[in-house]
Coordinates of C-alpha atoms in Angstrom, one line a residue:
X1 CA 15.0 20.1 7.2
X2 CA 13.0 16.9 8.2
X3 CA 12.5 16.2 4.6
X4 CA 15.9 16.9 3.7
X5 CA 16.9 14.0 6.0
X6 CA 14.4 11.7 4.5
X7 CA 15.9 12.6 1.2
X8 CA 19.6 12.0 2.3
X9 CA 18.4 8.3 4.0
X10 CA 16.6 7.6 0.9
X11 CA 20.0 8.0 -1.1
X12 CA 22.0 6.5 1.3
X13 CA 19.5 3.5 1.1
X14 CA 19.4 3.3 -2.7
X15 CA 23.5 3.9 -3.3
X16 CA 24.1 0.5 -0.5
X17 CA 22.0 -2.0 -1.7
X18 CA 23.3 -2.2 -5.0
X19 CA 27.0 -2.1 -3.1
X20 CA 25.6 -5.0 -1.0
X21 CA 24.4 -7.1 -3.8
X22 CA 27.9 -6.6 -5.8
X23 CA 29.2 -7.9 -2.7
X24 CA 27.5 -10.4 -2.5
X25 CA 27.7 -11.4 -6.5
X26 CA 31.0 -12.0 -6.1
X27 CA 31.2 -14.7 -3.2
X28 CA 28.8 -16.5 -4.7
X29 CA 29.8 -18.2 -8.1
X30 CA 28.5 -21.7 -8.7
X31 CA 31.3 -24.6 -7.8
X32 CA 31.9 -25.3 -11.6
X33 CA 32.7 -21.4 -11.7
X34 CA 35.6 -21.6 -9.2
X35 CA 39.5 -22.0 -9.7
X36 CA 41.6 -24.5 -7.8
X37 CA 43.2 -22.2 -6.4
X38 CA 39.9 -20.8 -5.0
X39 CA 38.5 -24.3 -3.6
X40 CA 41.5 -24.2 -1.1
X41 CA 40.1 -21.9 1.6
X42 CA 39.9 -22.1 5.0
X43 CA 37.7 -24.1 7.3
X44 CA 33.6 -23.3 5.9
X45 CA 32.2 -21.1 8.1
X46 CA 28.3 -20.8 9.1
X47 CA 28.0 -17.7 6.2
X48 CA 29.6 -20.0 3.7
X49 CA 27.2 -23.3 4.4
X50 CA 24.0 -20.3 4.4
X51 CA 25.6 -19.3 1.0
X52 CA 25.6 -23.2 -0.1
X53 CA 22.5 -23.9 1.2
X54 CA 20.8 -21.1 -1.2
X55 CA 22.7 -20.8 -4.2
X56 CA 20.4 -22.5 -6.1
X57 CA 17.8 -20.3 -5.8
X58 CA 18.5 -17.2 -4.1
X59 CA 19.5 -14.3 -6.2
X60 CA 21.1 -11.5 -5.1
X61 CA 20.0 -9.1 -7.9
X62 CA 16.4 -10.0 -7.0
X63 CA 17.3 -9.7 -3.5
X64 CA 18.8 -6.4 -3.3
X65 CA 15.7 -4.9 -6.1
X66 CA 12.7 -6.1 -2.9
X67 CA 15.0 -5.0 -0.5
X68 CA 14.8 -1.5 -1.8
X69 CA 11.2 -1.7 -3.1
X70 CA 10.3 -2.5 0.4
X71 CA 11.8 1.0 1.7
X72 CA 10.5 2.7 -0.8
X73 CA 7.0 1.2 0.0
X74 CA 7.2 2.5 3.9
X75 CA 8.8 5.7 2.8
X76 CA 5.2 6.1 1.0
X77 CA 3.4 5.7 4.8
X78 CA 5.9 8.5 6.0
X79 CA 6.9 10.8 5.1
X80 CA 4.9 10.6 2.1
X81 CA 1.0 10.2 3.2
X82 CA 2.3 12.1 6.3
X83 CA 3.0 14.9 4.6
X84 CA 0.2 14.3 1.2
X85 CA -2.6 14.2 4.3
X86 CA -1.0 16.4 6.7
X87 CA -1.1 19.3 4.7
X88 CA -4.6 19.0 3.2
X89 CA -5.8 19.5 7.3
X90 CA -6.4 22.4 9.2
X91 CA -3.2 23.1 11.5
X92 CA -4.5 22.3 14.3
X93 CA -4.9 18.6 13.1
X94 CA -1.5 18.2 11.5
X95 CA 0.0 15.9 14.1
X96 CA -2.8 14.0 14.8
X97 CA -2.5 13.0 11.0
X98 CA 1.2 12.2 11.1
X99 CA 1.1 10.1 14.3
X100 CA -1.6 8.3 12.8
X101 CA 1.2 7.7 10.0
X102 CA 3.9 6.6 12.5
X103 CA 2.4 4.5 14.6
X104 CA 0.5 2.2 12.0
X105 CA 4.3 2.0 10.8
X106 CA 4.7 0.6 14.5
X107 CA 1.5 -1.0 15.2
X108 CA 0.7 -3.0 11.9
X109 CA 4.5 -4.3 11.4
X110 CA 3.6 -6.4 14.7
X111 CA 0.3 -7.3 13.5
X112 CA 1.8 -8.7 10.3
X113 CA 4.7 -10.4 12.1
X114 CA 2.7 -12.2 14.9
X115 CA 0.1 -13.5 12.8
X116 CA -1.2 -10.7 9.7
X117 CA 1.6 -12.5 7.3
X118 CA 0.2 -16.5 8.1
X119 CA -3.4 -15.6 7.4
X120 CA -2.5 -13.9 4.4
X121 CA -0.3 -16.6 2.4
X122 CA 0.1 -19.3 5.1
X123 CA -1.8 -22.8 3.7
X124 CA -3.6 -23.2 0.3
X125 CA -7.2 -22.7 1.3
X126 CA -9.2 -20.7 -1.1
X127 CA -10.0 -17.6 1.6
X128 CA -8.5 -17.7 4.2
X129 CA -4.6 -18.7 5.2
X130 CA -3.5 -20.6 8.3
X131 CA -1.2 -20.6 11.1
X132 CA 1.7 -22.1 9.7
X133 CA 3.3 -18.9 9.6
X134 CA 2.3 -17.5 13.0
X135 CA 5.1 -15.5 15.0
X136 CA 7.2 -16.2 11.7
X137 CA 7.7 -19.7 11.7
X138 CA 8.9 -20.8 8.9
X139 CA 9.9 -17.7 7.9
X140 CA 13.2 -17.3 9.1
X141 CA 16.1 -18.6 9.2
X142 CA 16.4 -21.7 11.3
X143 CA 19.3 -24.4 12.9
X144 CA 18.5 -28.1 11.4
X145 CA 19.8 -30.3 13.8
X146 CA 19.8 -33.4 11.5
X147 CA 21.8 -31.5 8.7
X148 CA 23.4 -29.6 11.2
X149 CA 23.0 -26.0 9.4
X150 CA 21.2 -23.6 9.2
X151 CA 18.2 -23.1 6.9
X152 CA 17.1 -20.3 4.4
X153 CA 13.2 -20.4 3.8
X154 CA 12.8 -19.2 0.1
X155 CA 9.8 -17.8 -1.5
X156 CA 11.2 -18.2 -5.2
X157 CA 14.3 -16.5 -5.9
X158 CA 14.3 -14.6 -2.7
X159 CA 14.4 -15.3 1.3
X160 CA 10.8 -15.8 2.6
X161 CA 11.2 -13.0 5.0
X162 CA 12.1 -10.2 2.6
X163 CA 8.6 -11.1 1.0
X164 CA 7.2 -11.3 4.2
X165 CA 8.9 -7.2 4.7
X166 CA 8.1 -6.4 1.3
X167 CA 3.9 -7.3 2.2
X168 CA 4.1 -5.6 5.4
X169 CA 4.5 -2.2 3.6
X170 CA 1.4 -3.0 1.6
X171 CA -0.3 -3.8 5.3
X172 CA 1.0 -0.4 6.8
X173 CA -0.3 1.8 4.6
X174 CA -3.5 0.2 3.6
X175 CA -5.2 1.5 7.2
X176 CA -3.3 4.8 7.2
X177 CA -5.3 5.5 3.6
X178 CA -8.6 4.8 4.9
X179 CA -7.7 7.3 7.8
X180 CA -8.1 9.8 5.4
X181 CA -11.8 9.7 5.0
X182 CA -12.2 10.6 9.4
X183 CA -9.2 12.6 9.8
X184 CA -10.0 15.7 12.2
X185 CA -12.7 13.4 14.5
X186 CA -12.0 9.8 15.4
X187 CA -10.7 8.9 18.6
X188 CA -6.5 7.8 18.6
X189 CA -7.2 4.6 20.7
X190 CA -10.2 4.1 18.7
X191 CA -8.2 4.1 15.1
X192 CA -5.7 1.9 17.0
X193 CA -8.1 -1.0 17.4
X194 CA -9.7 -0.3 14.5
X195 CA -6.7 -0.8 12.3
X196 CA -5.9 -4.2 13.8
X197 CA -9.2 -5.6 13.7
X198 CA -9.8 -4.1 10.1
X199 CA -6.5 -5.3 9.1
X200 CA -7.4 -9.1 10.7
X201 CA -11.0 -9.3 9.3
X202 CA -11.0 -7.9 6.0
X203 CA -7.4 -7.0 4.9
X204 CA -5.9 -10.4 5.3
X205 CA -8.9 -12.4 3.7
X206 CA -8.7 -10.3 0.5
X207 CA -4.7 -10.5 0.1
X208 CA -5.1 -14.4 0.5
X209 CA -8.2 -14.5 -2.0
X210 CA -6.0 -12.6 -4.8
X211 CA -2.7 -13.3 -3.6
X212 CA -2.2 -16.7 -1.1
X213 CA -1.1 -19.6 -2.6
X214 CA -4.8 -21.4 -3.5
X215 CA -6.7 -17.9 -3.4
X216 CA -9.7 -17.9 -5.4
X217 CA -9.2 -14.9 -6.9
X218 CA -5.6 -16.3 -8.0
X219 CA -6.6 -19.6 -9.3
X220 CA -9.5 -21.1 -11.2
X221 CA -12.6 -20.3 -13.2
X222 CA -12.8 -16.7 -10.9
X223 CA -9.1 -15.7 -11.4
X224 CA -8.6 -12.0 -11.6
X225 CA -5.6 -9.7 -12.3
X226 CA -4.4 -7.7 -9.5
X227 CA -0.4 -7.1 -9.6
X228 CA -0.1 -4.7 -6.9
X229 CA -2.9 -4.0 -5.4
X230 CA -6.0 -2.3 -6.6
X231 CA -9.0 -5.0 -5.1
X232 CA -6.4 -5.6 -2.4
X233 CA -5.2 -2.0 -1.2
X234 CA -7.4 0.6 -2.9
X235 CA -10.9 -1.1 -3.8
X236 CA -10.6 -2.1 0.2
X237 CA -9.4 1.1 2.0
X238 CA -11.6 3.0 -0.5
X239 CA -14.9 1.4 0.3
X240 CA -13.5 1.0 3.9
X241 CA -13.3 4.7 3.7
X242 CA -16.6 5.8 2.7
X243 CA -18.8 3.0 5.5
X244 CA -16.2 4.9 7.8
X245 CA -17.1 9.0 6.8
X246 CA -21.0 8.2 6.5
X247 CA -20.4 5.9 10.4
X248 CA -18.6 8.6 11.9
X249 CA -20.7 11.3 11.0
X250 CA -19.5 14.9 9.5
X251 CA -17.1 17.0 10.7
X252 CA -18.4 19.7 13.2
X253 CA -18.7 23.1 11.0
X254 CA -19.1 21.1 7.3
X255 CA -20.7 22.7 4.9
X256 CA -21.2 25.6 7.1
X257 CA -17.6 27.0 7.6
X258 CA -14.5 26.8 5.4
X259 CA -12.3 24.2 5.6
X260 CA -9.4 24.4 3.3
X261 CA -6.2 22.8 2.9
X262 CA -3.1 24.6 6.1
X263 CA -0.3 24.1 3.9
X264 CA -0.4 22.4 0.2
X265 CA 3.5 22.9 0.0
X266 CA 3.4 19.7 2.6
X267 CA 0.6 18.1 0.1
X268 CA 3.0 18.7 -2.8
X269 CA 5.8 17.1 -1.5
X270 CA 3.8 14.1 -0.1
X271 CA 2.6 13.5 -3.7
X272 CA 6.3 13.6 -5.2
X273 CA 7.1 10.9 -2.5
X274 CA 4.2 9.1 -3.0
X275 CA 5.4 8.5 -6.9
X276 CA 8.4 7.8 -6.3
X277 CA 7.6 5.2 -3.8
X278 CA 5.3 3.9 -6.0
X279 CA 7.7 2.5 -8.5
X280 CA 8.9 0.0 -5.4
X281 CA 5.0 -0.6 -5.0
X282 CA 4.5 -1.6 -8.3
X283 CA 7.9 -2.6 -10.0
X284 CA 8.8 -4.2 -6.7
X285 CA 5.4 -6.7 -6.9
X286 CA 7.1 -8.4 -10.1
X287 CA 9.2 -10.0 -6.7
X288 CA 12.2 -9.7 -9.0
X289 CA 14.5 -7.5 -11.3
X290 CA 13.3 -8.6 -14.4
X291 CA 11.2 -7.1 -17.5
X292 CA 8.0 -7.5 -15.6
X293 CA 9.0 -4.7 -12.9
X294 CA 10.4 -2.7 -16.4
X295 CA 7.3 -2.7 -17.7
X296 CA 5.6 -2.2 -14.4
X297 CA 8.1 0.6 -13.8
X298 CA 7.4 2.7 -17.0
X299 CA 3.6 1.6 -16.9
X300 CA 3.7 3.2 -13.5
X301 CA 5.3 6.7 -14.3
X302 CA 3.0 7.3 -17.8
X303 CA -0.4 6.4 -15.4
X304 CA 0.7 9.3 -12.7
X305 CA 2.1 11.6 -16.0
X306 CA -1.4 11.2 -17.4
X307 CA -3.7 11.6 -14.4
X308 CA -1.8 15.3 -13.6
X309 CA -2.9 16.3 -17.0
X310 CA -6.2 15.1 -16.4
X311 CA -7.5 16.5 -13.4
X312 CA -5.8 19.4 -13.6
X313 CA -6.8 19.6 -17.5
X314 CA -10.5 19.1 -16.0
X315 CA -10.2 22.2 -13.5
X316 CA -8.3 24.3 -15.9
X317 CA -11.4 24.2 -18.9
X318 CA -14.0 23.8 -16.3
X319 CA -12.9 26.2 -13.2
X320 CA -10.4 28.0 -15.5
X321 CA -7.3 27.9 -13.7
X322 CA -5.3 24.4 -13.1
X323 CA -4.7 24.1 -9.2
X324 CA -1.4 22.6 -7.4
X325 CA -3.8 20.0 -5.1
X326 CA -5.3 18.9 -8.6
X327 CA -2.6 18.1 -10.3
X328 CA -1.1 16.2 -6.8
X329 CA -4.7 14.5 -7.0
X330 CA -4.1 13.4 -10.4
X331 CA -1.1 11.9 -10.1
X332 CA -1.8 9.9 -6.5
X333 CA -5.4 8.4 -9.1
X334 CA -3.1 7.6 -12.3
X335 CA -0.8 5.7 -9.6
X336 CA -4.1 4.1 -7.7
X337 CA -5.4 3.1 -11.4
X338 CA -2.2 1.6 -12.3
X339 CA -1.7 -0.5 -9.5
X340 CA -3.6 -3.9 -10.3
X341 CA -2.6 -3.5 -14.1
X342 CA 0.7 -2.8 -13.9
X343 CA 2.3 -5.8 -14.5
X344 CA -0.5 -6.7 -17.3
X345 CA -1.2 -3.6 -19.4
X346 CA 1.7 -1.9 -21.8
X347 CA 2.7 1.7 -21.2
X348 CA 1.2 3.2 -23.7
X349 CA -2.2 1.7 -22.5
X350 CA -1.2 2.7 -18.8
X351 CA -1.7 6.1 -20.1
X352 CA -5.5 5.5 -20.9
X353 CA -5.9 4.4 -17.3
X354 CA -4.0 7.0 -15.6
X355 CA -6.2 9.4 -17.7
X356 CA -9.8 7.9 -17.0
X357 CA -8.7 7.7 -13.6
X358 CA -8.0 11.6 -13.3
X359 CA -10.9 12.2 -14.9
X360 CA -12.9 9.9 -13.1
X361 CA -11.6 10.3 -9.8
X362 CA -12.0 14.3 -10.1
X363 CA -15.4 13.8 -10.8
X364 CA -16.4 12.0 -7.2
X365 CA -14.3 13.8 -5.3
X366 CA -16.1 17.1 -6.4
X367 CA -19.4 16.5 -8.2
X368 CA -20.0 13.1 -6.4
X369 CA -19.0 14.0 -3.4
X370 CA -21.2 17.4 -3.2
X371 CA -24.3 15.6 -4.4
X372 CA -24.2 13.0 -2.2
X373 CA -23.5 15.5 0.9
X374 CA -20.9 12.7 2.7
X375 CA -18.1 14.0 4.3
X376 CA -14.9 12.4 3.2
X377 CA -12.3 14.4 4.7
X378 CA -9.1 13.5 2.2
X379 CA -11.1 11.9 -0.5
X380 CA -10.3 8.6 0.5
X381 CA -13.0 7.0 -1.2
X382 CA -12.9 9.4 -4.4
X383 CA -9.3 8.8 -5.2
X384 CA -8.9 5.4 -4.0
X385 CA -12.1 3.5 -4.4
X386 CA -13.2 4.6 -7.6
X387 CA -9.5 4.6 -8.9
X388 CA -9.0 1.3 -7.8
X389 CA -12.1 0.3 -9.3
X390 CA -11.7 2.1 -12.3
X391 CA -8.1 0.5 -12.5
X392 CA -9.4 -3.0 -11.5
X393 CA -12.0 -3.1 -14.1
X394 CA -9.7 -1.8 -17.3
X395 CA -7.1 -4.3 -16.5
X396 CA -9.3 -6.9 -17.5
X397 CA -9.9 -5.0 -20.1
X398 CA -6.3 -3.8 -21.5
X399 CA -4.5 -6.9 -20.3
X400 CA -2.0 -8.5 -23.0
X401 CA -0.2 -12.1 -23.1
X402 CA 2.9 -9.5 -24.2
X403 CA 3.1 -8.2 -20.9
X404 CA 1.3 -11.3 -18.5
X405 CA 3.3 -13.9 -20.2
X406 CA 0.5 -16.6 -20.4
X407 CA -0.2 -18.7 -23.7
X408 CA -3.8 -17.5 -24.1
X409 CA -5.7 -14.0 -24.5
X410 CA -5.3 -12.3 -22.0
X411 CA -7.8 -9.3 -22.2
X412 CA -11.0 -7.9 -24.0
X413 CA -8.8 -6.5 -26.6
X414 CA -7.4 -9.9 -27.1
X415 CA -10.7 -11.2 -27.3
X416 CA -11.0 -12.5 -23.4
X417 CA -14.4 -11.0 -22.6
X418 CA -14.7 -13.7 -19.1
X419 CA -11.6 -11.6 -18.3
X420 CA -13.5 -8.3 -17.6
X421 CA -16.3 -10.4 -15.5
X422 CA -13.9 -11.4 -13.1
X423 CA -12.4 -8.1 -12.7
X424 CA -15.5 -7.2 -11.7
X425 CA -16.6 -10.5 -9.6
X426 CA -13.0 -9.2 -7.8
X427 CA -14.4 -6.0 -7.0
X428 CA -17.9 -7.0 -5.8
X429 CA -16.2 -9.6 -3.3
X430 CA -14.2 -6.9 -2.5
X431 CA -16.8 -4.3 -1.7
X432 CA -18.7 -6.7 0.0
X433 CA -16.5 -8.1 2.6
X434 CA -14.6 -4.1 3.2
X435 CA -18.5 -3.3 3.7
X436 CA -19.9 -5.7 6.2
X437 CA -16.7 -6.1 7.8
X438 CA -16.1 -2.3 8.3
X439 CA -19.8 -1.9 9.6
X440 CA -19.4 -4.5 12.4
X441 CA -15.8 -3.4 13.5
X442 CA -17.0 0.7 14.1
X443 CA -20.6 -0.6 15.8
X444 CA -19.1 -2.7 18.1
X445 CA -16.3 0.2 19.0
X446 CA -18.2 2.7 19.4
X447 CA -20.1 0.4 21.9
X448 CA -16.7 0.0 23.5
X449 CA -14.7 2.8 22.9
X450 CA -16.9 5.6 21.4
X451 CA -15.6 6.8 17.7
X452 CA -15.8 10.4 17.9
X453 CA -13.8 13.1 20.2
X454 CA -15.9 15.3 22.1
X455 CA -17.4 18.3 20.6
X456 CA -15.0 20.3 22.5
X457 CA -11.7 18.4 21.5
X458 CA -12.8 18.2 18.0
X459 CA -13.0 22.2 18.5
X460 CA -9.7 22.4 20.1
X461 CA -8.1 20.2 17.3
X462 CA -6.7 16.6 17.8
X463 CA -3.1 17.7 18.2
X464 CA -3.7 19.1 21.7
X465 CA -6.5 16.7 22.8
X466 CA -5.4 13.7 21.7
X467 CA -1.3 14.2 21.7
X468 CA -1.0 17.4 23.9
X469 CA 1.9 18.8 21.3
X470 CA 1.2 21.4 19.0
X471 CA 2.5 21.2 15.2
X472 CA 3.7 25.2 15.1
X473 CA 4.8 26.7 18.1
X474 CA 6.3 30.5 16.8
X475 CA 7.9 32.1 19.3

């Protein structure tokens, strides 16, 4: 029933905005556009002199496309990773995950409101933003008392704080991913603080460097492609992920006792919403409705189509029998590959990516993985550090002026070998800074706080001793 309801908001969302922005179309033709007849209205009201103020740039089309990209980005956070995670746990963990889920939703929007958004894009500084953004300032709409209306801050063709939304998503759900590498141990409080301090320290950095006006990542000799995401969100969290499992220590029973998935019907359905989200994640980064976020769109779909064959290809010749969590694995790494190349690669090369990140990705999170003996509960760093590395590193590599729109080669196979040295100059910086910054954050908790739950609560599960609710009460 719950995920009915998600489905039927998720319509009602996608069947208004495009109502809205047909409204909106039609009260807002240019003055040349308009009739005699229609220049002899009533006293201008304060919508009218917004409309005026904007009409130059703002379009509605663009508008209404980031509006719904930005839903469909937290609809990834929950129910999607909710459910994707929730199910790969044992039962009695189940809640623990999905609160985890929630209250990021809560707890990182506030973050990136009061002052997450201002160091990632406020200023032109090459790492690090500024505070001319801080508790939105500048951001929203504001009385000028010279003019004597209001104002409409713009970031291109739409308002500033729909961008601002949109890159909150990205914000949410970059610390609920790494959560998947210490789910079933880590204290609640302690992921609280964690999250806020990770998201400060290392998160907001790396979005300026490949993102913020001046980053330099963005601009200059070091300039590296990253449309959506793959140093930024996945390369990040991934590497985040792995310092975290290896900090926190293994989960009590590993290697000794089984541990499998409580319900992959929940996993499933996580990974349908997590690909359908991911077309707002991806499409919605173009920041408009234009062929960038086409391409992006259909780059995005053939990367997921081709990681499902791919992993579950792999298990099928080498285990002999394709599995559901594969193919739901497969699909989460094509859409992880795709990310930071979506906007530069072509479809037909998206499908190369999605299916060397299946394959890739399958490989550490079962051949890696057991060699190395680490305990990364929901293969955080298998799906989403090595695919966003793998995706990082072939975008410099697959990248075409045909899709990027610049004047000069844009990838190896246009003959741009610097191109595939700053991928990976992107990825080291990355790495780096998600390493040392992760290390300090869990030492100096677990000085304050402590990381783990006590043997006993980790026993009990972290639904009852950390929530006190239970996720299946039969009666």
């Amino acid at each position: 029933m719950r995920t009915s309801a998600w489905n039927l908001c998720l319509c009602g969302v996608l069947l208004c905005f495009p109502a809205a922005a047909l409204a909106q179309d039609e009260t807002a033709l240019p003055a040349e556009l308009q009739t005699d007849s229609a220049m002899n209205v009533p006293e201008t009201t304060s919508v009218d002199i917004i409309e005026i103020e904007t009409a130059a740039g703002l379009d509605t089309g663009d508008t209404a496309c980031m509006l719904v990209s930005s839903a469909l980005v937290l609809m990834m956070t929950a129910p999607g990773l909710a459910l994707f995670y929730g199910g790969l746990v044992r039962k009695k963990n189940i809640l623990g995950v999905m609160m985890q889920c929630i209250f990021l939703m809560g707890l990182m929007s506030i973050v990136w409101a009061l002052w997450g958004f201002s160091l990632a894009f406020g200023g032109d500084g090459g790492f690090i933003g500024d505070g001319r953004y801080l508790l939105l300032n500048g951001v929203l709409p504001y009385w000028d008392s010279q003019l004597q209306r209001p104002i409409v801050p713009m970031e291109g063709s739409i308002p500033r704080s729909v961008f601002m939304v949109f890159q909150m998503m990205f914000f949410i759900i970059t610390p609920a991913l790494i959560c998947g590498a210490f789910a079933e141990r880590m204290r609640f409080s302690t992921m609280c603080c964690f999250s806020v301090l990770w998201g400060t320290f290392v998160y907001c950095p790396i979005a300026h460097w490949v993102w913020g006006p001046g980053g330099w990542l963005l601009d200059g000799p070091y300039a590296a492609y990253d449309f959506a995401g793959g140093t930024v969100v996945h390369v990040s969290s991934g590497v985040s992920a792995l310092v975290c499992c290896l900090l926190t220590g293994k989960r009590l029973g590993f290697g000794q006792e089984p541990m499998p998935p409580h319900n992959l019907t929940y996993t499933c359905i996580g990974a349908a919403m997590l690909w359908v989200g991911w077309f707002g994640f991806n499409a919605g980064s173009a920041l408009a409705a234009n062929h960038v976020a086409a391409n992006a769109f259909a780059a995005t779909h053939l990367a997921a189509a081709a990681g499902v064959l791919a992993w579950a290809g792999a298990e099928w010749i080498g285990r002999g029998k394709p599995s559901i969590l594969g193919a739901c694995s497969g699909a989460v790494a094509g859409l992880v590959c795709i990310t930071p190349a979506a906007g530069v690669v072509n479809p037909l090369h998206a499908i190369i990516l999605g299916g060397a990140a299946g394959l890739g990705c399958y490989f550490a999170c079962t051949t890696l993985k057991n060699r190395m003996g680490y305990d990364d509960s929901l293969d955080a760093f298998g799906v989403h550090g090595v695919g966003g590395t793998i995706g990082a590193i072939l975008s410099g590599v697959f990248a075409t002026r045909a899709v990027s729109g610049g004047p000069d080669p844009a990838g190896l196979i246009e003959g741009n070998v610097g191109q595939v040295i700053n991928q990976l100059i992107g990825v080291a910086a990355a790495m780096a800074i998600s390493v040392v910054g992760t290390i300090i954050i869990l030492k100096v908790l677990d000085t304050v706080l402590g990381l783990r739950v006590r043997q006993e609560e980790e026993i009990q599960g972290l639904d009852l001793s950390q929530h006190g609710e239970e996720g299946y009460i039969f009666l």
